[in-house]
mmCIF file of C-alpha atoms in Angstrom:
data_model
loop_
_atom_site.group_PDB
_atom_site.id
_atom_site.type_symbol
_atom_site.label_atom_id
_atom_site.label_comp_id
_atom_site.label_asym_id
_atom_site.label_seq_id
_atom_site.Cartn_x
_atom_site.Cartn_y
_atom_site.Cartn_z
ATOM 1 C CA UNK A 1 5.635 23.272 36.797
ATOM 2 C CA UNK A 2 8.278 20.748 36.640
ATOM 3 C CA UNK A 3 6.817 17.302 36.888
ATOM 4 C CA UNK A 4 7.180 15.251 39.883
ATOM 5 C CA UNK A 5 10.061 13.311 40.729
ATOM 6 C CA UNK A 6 11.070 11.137 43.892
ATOM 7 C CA UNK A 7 13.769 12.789 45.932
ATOM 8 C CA UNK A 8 17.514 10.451 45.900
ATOM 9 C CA UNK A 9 17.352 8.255 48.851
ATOM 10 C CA UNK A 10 20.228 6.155 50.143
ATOM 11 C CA UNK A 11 20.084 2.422 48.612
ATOM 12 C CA UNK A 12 19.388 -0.631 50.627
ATOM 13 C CA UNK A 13 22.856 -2.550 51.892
ATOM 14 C CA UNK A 14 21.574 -6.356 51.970
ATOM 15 C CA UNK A 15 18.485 -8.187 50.271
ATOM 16 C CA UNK A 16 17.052 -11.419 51.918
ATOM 17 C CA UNK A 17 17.836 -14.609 50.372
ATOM 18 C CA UNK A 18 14.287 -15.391 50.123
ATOM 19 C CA UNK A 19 13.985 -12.195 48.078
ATOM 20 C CA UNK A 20 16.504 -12.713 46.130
ATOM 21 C CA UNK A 21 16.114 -16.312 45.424
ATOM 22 C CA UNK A 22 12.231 -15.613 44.406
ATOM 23 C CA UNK A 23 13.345 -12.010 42.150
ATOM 24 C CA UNK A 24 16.125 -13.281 40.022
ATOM 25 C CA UNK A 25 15.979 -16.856 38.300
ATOM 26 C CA UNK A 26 16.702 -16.742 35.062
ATOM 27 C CA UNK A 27 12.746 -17.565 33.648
ATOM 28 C CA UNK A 28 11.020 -16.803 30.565
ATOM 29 C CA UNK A 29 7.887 -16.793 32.323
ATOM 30 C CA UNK A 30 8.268 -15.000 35.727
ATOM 31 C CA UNK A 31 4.353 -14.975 37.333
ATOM 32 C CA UNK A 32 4.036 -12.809 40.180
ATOM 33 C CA UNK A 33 7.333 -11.174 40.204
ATOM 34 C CA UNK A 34 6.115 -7.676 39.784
ATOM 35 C CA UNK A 35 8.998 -5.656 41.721
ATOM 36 C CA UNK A 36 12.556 -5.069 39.942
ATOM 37 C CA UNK A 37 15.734 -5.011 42.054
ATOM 38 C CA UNK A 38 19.169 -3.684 40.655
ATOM 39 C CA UNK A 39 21.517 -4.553 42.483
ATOM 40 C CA UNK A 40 24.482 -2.249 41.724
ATOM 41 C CA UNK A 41 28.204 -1.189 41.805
ATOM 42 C CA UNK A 42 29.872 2.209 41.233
ATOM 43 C CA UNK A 43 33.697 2.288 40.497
ATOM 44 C CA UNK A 44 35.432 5.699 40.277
ATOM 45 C CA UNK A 45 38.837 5.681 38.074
ATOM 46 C CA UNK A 46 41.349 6.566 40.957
ATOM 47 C CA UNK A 47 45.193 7.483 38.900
ATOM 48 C CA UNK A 48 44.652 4.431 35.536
ATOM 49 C CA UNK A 49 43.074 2.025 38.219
ATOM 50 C CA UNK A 50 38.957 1.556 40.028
ATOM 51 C CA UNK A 51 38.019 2.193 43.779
ATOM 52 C CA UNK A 52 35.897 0.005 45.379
ATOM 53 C CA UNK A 53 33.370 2.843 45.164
ATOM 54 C CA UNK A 54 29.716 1.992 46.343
ATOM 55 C CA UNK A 55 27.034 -0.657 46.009
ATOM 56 C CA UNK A 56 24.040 -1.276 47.167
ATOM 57 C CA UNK A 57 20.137 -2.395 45.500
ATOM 58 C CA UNK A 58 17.124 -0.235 44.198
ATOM 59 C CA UNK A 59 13.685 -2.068 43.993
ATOM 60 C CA UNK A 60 11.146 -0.326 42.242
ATOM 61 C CA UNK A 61 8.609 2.080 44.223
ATOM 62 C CA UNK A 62 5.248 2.876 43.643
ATOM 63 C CA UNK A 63 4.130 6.673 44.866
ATOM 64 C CA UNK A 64 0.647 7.984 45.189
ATOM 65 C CA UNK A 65 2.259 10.427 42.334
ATOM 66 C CA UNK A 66 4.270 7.872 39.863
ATOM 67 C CA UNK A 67 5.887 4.989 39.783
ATOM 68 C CA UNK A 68 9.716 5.124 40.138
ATOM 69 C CA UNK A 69 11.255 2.226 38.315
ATOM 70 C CA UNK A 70 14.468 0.688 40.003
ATOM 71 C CA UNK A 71 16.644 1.824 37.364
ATOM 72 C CA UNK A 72 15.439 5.435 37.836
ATOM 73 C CA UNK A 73 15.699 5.100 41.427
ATOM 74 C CA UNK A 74 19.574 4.605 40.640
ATOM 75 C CA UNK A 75 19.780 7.485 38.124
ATOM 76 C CA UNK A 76 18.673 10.335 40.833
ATOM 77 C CA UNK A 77 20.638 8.828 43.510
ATOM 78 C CA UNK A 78 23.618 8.723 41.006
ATOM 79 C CA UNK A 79 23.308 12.456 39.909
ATOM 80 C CA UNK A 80 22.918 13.537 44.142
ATOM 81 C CA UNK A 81 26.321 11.350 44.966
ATOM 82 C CA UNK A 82 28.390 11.819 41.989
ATOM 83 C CA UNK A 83 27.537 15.581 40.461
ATOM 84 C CA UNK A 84 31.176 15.352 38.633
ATOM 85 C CA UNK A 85 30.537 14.898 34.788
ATOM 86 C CA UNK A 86 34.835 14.806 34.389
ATOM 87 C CA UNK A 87 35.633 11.963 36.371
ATOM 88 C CA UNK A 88 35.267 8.462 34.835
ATOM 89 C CA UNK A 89 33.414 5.772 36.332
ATOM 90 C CA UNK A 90 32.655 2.115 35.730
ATOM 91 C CA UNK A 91 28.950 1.259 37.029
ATOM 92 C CA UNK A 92 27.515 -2.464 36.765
ATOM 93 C CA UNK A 93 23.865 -3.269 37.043
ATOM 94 C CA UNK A 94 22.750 -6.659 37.905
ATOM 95 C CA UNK A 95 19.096 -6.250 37.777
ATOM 96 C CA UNK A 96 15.795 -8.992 38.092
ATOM 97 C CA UNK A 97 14.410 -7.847 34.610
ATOM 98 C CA UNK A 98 15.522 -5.720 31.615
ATOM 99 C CA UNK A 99 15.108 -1.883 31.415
ATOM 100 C CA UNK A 100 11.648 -0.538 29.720
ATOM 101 C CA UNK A 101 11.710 1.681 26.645
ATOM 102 C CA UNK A 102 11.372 4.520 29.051
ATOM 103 C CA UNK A 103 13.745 3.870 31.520
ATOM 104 C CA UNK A 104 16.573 2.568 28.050
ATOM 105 C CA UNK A 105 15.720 6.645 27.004
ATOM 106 C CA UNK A 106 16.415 7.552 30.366
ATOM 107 C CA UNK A 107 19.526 5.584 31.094
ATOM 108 C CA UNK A 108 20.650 6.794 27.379
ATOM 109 C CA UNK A 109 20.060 10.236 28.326
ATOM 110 C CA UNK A 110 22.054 9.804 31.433
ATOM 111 C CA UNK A 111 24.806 8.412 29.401
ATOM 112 C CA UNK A 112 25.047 11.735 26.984
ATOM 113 C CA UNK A 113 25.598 13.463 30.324
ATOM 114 C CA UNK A 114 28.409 11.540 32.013
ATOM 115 C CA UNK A 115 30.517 10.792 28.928
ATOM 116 C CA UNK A 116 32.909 9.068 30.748
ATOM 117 C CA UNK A 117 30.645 6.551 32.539
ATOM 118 C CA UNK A 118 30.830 2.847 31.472
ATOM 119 C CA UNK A 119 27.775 0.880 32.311
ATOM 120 C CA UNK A 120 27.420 -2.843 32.490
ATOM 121 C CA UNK A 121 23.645 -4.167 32.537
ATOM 122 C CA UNK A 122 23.359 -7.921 33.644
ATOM 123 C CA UNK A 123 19.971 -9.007 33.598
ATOM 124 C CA UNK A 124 17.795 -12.260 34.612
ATOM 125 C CA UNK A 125 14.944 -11.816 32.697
ATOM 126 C CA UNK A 126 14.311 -9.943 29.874
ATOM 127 C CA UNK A 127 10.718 -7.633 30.263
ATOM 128 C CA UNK A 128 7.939 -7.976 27.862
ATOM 129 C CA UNK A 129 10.775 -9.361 25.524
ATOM 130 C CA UNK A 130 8.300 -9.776 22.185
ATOM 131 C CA UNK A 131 7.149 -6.482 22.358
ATOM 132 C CA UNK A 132 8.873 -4.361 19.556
ATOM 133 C CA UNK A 133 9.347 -0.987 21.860
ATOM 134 C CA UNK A 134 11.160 -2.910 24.501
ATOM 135 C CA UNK A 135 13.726 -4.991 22.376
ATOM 136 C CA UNK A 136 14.150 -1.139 20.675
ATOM 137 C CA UNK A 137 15.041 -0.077 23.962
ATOM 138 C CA UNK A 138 17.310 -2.599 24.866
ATOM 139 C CA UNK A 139 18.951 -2.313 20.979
ATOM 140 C CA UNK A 140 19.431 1.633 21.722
ATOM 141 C CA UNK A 141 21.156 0.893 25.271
ATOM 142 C CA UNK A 142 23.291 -1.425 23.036
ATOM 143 C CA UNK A 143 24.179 1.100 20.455
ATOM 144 C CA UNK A 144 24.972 3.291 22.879
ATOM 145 C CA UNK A 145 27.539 1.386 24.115
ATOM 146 C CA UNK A 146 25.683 0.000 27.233
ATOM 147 C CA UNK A 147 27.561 -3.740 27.849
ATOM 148 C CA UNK A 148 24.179 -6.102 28.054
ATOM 149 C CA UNK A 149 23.821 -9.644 29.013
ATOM 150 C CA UNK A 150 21.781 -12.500 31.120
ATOM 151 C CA UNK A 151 23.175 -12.965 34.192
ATOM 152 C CA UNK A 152 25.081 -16.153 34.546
ATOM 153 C CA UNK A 153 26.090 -18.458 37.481
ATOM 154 C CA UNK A 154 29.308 -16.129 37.867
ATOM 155 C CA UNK A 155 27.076 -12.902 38.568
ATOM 156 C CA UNK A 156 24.709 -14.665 40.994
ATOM 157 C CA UNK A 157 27.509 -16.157 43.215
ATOM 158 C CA UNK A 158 28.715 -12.213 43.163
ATOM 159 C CA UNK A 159 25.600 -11.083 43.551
ATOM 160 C CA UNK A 160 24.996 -13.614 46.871
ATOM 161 C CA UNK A 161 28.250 -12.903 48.247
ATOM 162 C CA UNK A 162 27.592 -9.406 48.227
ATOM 163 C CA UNK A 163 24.177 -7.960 47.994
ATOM 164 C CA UNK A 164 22.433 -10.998 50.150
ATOM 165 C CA UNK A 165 22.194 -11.230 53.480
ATOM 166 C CA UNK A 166 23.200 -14.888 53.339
ATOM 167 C CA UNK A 167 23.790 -15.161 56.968
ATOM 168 C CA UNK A 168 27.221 -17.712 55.769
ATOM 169 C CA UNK A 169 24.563 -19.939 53.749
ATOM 170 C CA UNK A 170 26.377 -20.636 50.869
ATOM 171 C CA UNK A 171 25.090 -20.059 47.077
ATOM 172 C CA UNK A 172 23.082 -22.782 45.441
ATOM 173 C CA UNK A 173 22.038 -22.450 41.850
ATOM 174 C CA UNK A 174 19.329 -24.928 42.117
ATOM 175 C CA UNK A 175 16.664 -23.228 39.577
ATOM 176 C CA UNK A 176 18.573 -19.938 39.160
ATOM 177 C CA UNK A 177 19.765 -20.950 35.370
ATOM 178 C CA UNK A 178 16.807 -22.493 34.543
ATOM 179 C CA UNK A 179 16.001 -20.931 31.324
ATOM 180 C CA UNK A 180 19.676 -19.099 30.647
ATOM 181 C CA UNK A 181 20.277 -20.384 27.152
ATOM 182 C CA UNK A 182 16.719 -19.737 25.914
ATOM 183 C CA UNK A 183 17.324 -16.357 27.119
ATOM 184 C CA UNK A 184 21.060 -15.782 25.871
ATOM 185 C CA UNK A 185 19.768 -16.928 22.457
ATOM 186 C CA UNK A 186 16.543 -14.615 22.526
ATOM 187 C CA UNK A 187 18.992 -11.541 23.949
ATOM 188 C CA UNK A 188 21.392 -11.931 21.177
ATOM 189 C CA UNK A 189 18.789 -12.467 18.846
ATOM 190 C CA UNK A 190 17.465 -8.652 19.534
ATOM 191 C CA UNK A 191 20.200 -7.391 19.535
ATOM 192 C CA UNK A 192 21.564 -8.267 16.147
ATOM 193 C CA UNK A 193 18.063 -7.055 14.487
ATOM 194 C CA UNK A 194 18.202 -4.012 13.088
#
């Protein structure tokens, strides 16, 4: 019997600013911020030059059966929207914390798949960042030639503008880069150990 797995559903269009103000600072220490959101964007090469292609966020579920992390959530959507291995496609990820060892294998699996698929990761927060399986994770998404970084001021204001139902409130970093060179250091810092 083939293990369970949540059917593709359609992503969310907005996020509130509440939600999104309270997900993604950049924080070492994140208490009570259990959920993961990816925000995303898929671009499909159109003749040497990117569509607009689709966007939209993932949180992570939780099932009576399993848990479907956000990053998963995007993977099964991904293979029910775009079943064309040949084309090539540019997809960013801004997402509230870092991919788990599981859901790195995953992603790199996905990867072998659609060859031509470029993927961007831009994180806040980096999950359970001393723990030696997750910065192995995040070092195989690396080698595999998965673009990672901490999400800056840049990628919030993009994120605001156009995952967040703002409403016409304008973007205010206020506490969003509170700990972004502590975690730029520790990022690169994992990712130059071998």
């Amino acid at each position: 019997m083939e293990p369970w797995r949540p059917s593709p559903r359609k992503p969310r269009d907005w996020i509130d600013p509440d939600t999104f103000l309270f997900h993604f600072p950049n924080l070492r220490y994140a208490n009570g911020r259990r959920l993961c959101y990816l925000c995303f964007q898929v671009e499909r090469e159109d003749h040497c030059s990117y569509d607009d292609g689709d966007w939209g966020i993932f949180e992570s579920e939780v099932h009576p059966q399993a848990r479907c992390h956000a990053e998963l959530c995007f993977l099964y959507w991904f293979y029910d929207q775009y079943p064309s291995r040949d084309e090539h496609y540019h997809v960013t990820w801004w997402v509230s914390w870092s991919p788990c060892p599981t859901c790195a294998e995953k992603v790199i699996e996905f990867l072998e798949e659609y060859r031509n698929l470029e993927l961007s990761i831009f994180t806040s927060r980096l999950y359970f960042s001393r723990h030696e399986d997750y910065q192995q994770g995040l070092r195989c998404l690396w080698n595999s030639g998965v673009q990672l970084d901490i999400m800056s001021y840049d990628d919030f204001e993009y994120c605001w503008d156009t995952f967040v139902d703002h409403k016409g409130m304008r973007f205010q970093r206020r506490h969003m880069l509170k700990d972004y060179d502590f975690l730029v250091t520790e990022l690169e810092e994992i990712l130059r150990c071998e």
